[in-house]
Coordinates of C-alpha atoms in Angstrom, one line a residue:
M1 CA 86.0 86.8 72.4
S2 CA 83.5 84.9 74.7
A3 CA 84.8 83.0 77.7
I4 CA 82.7 80.0 76.6
A5 CA 82.9 78.4 73.3
Y6 CA 79.9 76.3 72.0
E7 CA 80.3 74.0 69.0
S8 CA 77.6 71.6 67.8
K9 CA 78.3 68.7 65.7
D10 CA 77.0 65.2 65.0
G11 CA 74.6 65.5 68.0
I12 CA 77.3 66.6 70.3
A13 CA 77.5 69.8 72.1
R14 CA 81.2 70.6 72.8
I15 CA 81.4 73.5 75.4
T16 CA 84.7 74.9 76.3
I17 CA 85.8 77.3 79.1
D18 CA 88.1 79.5 77.0
R19 CA 90.3 81.5 79.5
A20 CA 93.7 79.5 79.2
D21 CA 95.6 82.7 80.1
A22 CA 93.7 82.8 83.4
R23 CA 93.9 78.9 83.8
N24 CA 90.1 79.0 83.0
A25 CA 89.3 80.7 86.2
I26 CA 85.5 81.1 86.7
N27 CA 84.5 84.8 86.7
N28 CA 81.0 86.4 86.0
E29 CA 81.5 85.9 82.2
V30 CA 82.1 82.3 82.5
V31 CA 79.1 81.9 84.8
Q32 CA 76.7 83.6 82.4
G33 CA 78.2 81.9 79.5
L34 CA 78.0 78.4 81.0
H35 CA 74.4 79.2 82.2
A36 CA 73.5 80.2 78.6
A37 CA 75.3 77.1 77.3
W38 CA 73.3 74.7 79.4
K39 CA 70.1 76.3 78.5
R40 CA 71.1 76.0 74.8
F41 CA 72.0 72.4 75.2
A42 CA 68.8 71.6 77.0
R43 CA 66.5 73.1 74.3
E44 CA 68.4 72.2 71.1
D45 CA 68.8 68.9 69.3
D46 CA 72.3 67.8 70.6
R47 CA 72.1 64.5 72.5
V48 CA 75.3 64.7 74.6
A49 CA 77.5 67.6 75.9
V50 CA 81.1 67.5 76.6
L51 CA 82.5 70.2 78.9
G52 CA 86.2 71.0 78.7
A53 CA 88.7 73.7 78.9
A54 CA 91.3 75.5 76.8
G55 CA 95.0 74.9 77.3
E56 CA 96.8 72.2 79.2
Q57 CA 97.4 73.8 82.6
A58 CA 94.0 73.6 84.2
F59 CA 90.4 72.5 83.6
S60 CA 89.6 75.3 86.0
A61 CA 91.4 77.1 88.8
G62 CA 88.4 77.8 90.6
A63 CA 86.8 81.3 91.3
D64 CA 88.6 84.2 89.7
L65 CA 89.9 86.2 92.7
K66 CA 90.2 89.4 90.4
D67 CA 86.6 89.1 89.4
L68 CA 84.7 87.2 92.0
P69 CA 81.7 85.6 90.4
R70 CA 78.1 86.0 91.7
D71 CA 75.9 83.1 91.7
V72 CA 78.5 80.5 90.8
W73 CA 75.7 77.8 91.0
L74 CA 74.4 79.0 87.5
S75 CA 77.3 77.8 85.9
M76 CA 76.9 74.2 87.3
P77 CA 75.8 71.3 85.1
N78 CA 72.6 69.6 86.0
L79 CA 72.0 72.2 88.8
S80 CA 70.8 75.5 87.2
V81 CA 69.1 74.1 84.2
P82 CA 67.1 70.9 84.3
C83 CA 68.4 68.5 81.6
D84 CA 67.9 64.8 81.0
K85 CA 70.6 64.7 78.3
P86 CA 74.1 63.4 79.5
I87 CA 77.0 65.8 80.2
I88 CA 80.6 64.6 80.3
C89 CA 83.6 66.5 81.7
A90 CA 86.9 66.3 80.1
V91 CA 89.5 67.2 82.7
G92 CA 93.2 68.0 82.1
G93 CA 95.4 69.8 84.7
F94 CA 94.0 71.0 87.9
A95 CA 90.3 71.2 88.8
V96 CA 90.0 73.6 91.8
G97 CA 87.1 74.6 93.9
A98 CA 84.1 75.3 91.6
G99 CA 85.9 73.4 88.7
A100 CA 85.9 70.3 90.9
T101 CA 82.3 70.8 91.8
M102 CA 81.5 70.9 88.1
V103 CA 83.1 67.5 87.6
M104 CA 81.2 66.2 90.6
L105 CA 77.9 67.3 89.2
A106 CA 78.4 66.1 85.7
D107 CA 77.0 62.7 84.7
M108 CA 80.5 61.3 83.6
A109 CA 84.2 62.4 83.6
V110 CA 87.3 61.5 81.9
A111 CA 90.6 62.8 83.6
E112 CA 94.0 62.9 82.3
E113 CA 96.7 61.1 84.3
Q114 CA 98.4 64.3 85.5
A115 CA 95.1 66.0 86.5
Q116 CA 94.5 66.8 90.1
F117 CA 91.3 67.7 92.0
I118 CA 91.6 70.3 94.8
Y119 CA 88.9 71.6 97.0
P120 CA 90.4 74.3 99.3
E121 CA 87.4 75.7 100.8
A122 CA 88.0 74.4 104.3
K123 CA 91.4 76.0 104.1
I124 CA 90.2 79.4 103.2
G125 CA 86.9 79.5 105.2
A126 CA 84.4 79.8 102.2
F127 CA 81.8 77.3 101.4
A128 CA 78.7 77.6 99.1
G129 CA 77.4 74.1 100.0
V130 CA 76.9 72.5 96.6
M131 CA 80.0 70.2 96.9
A132 CA 78.6 68.8 100.1
G133 CA 76.1 66.7 97.9
F134 CA 79.0 64.4 97.0
P135 CA 78.0 61.3 98.8
P136 CA 75.8 59.8 95.8
R137 CA 78.6 60.5 93.5
M138 CA 81.7 59.3 95.2
Q139 CA 82.7 57.1 98.3
Y140 CA 81.6 58.9 101.4
K141 CA 84.5 58.4 103.7
A142 CA 87.2 59.1 100.9
G143 CA 85.2 62.1 99.7
L144 CA 84.8 63.6 103.1
E145 CA 88.7 63.3 103.8
W146 CA 89.4 65.1 100.5
L147 CA 86.9 67.8 101.4
M148 CA 88.0 68.4 104.9
T149 CA 91.7 68.3 104.5
G150 CA 91.8 70.3 101.2
D151 CA 94.6 68.0 100.1
P152 CA 95.1 67.5 96.2
M153 CA 93.6 64.4 94.9
T154 CA 95.3 62.5 91.9
A155 CA 93.2 61.4 88.9
Q156 CA 94.0 57.8 89.8
R157 CA 92.6 58.3 93.4
A158 CA 89.5 60.2 91.8
Y159 CA 88.9 57.1 89.6
E160 CA 89.3 54.8 92.7
I161 CA 86.4 56.7 94.6
G162 CA 84.1 57.1 91.7
L163 CA 84.6 60.8 90.9
V164 CA 85.7 60.1 87.4
N165 CA 85.1 57.2 85.0
R166 CA 88.3 56.9 83.3
V167 CA 92.0 58.0 83.7
V168 CA 93.7 58.6 80.3
P169 CA 97.1 59.7 79.0
K170 CA 98.0 63.5 78.9
G171 CA 96.2 65.2 76.1
R172 CA 93.6 62.7 75.6
A173 CA 90.8 63.5 77.8
T174 CA 88.7 65.5 75.4
A175 CA 89.3 63.0 72.6
V176 CA 88.1 60.1 74.8
A177 CA 85.2 61.9 76.1
L178 CA 84.1 62.8 72.5
E179 CA 84.5 59.1 71.7
T180 CA 82.2 58.2 74.6
A181 CA 79.8 61.0 73.5
A182 CA 79.7 59.7 69.9
K183 CA 78.6 56.2 71.3
I184 CA 75.9 57.8 73.4
A185 CA 74.7 60.1 70.6
A186 CA 74.3 57.0 68.1
N187 CA 71.8 55.4 70.5
A188 CA 68.1 55.9 71.1
P189 CA 67.8 59.4 72.6
L190 CA 64.5 58.9 74.5
V191 CA 66.1 55.9 76.1
V192 CA 69.1 57.6 77.0
Q193 CA 67.3 60.5 78.6
A194 CA 64.9 58.2 80.3
M195 CA 68.0 56.3 81.8
K196 CA 69.4 59.6 83.2
S197 CA 66.2 60.9 84.3
I198 CA 65.3 57.9 86.3
A199 CA 68.8 57.4 87.8
R200 CA 69.0 61.0 88.9
H201 CA 65.7 60.8 90.6
T202 CA 66.9 57.8 92.4
L203 CA 69.8 59.7 93.9
P204 CA 69.3 61.5 97.2
R205 CA 69.6 65.2 96.6
S206 CA 71.4 67.5 99.1
P207 CA 69.7 70.5 100.6
T208 CA 71.6 72.9 98.2
E209 CA 70.6 70.8 95.2
Q210 CA 67.1 71.3 96.3
Y211 CA 67.3 75.0 97.2
Y212 CA 68.9 76.5 94.0
P213 CA 66.3 75.2 91.4
Q214 CA 63.7 76.7 93.7
R215 CA 65.6 79.8 94.0
A216 CA 65.8 80.1 90.1
M217 CA 62.0 79.8 90.0
L218 CA 61.4 82.5 92.6
D219 CA 64.1 84.8 91.1
G220 CA 62.3 84.4 87.8
I221 CA 59.0 85.6 89.4
S222 CA 60.6 88.5 91.3
G223 CA 62.1 89.6 87.9
S224 CA 59.1 89.0 85.7
A225 CA 57.1 91.3 83.7
D226 CA 53.9 89.9 85.5
I227 CA 55.0 91.2 88.8
Q228 CA 55.5 94.8 87.3
E229 CA 52.1 94.4 85.7
G230 CA 50.5 93.3 89.0
V231 CA 51.9 96.2 90.9
A232 CA 50.8 98.7 88.1
S233 CA 47.4 97.3 88.1
F234 CA 47.1 97.6 91.8
R235 CA 48.1 101.2 91.7
E236 CA 45.9 102.1 88.8
K237 CA 42.8 100.1 90.2
R238 CA 42.4 97.9 87.4
A239 CA 42.4 94.3 86.5
P240 CA 45.9 93.0 85.7
R241 CA 46.8 91.7 82.2
F242 CA 49.3 88.8 83.0
T243 CA 51.4 87.3 80.1
G244 CA 53.3 84.6 82.0
R245 CA 56.6 86.4 81.3

């Protein structure tokens, strides 16, 4: 079974991290599955996406230490795949490390009252840099304290500093996120997408948010058929036949 489930219904893409037995920890399969899901959502007709997770214990326990993921940034909403359609996180249980980063990068978030947000990188000496782009998305001083101490943050505190939109009773995050998504999906899609596009272009972007999309473009060139054709044509002393692939 895939680590990522994708269901499309009534203009809403419901994307689920489906590793409840591993507390939805992020491994390479999750990274590739989410990256594929974001690409699918961007190109298909669904108007809103809801990102959730299986089970009640955790939205995500962060990186899977038994299968450390490469290029975690590929799994992040609004980072690896350009998209003007809104993405809502539904959070129950713990959101740790990269899981908390997903919530920060999403356009909206609903958290259950027992949820906790933990970013332990300062305690373990590892940091990819993406979370440092938090200032446009939550209060600067409160966010910096949370990151630098590594202390757990409650759902209520996450709401107070702007990381999540709403705090709901246990077991209700997905339902409430879907209710919000349904309201958005019923509205004019061009207007909704324009709202997100203009809003996101108004936000300052961190160095990592600028770097990773450029890296994706350059990685695409280095792995393309055109570069192989270019090298081959040089060796064979002929004009290249580029295809743009």
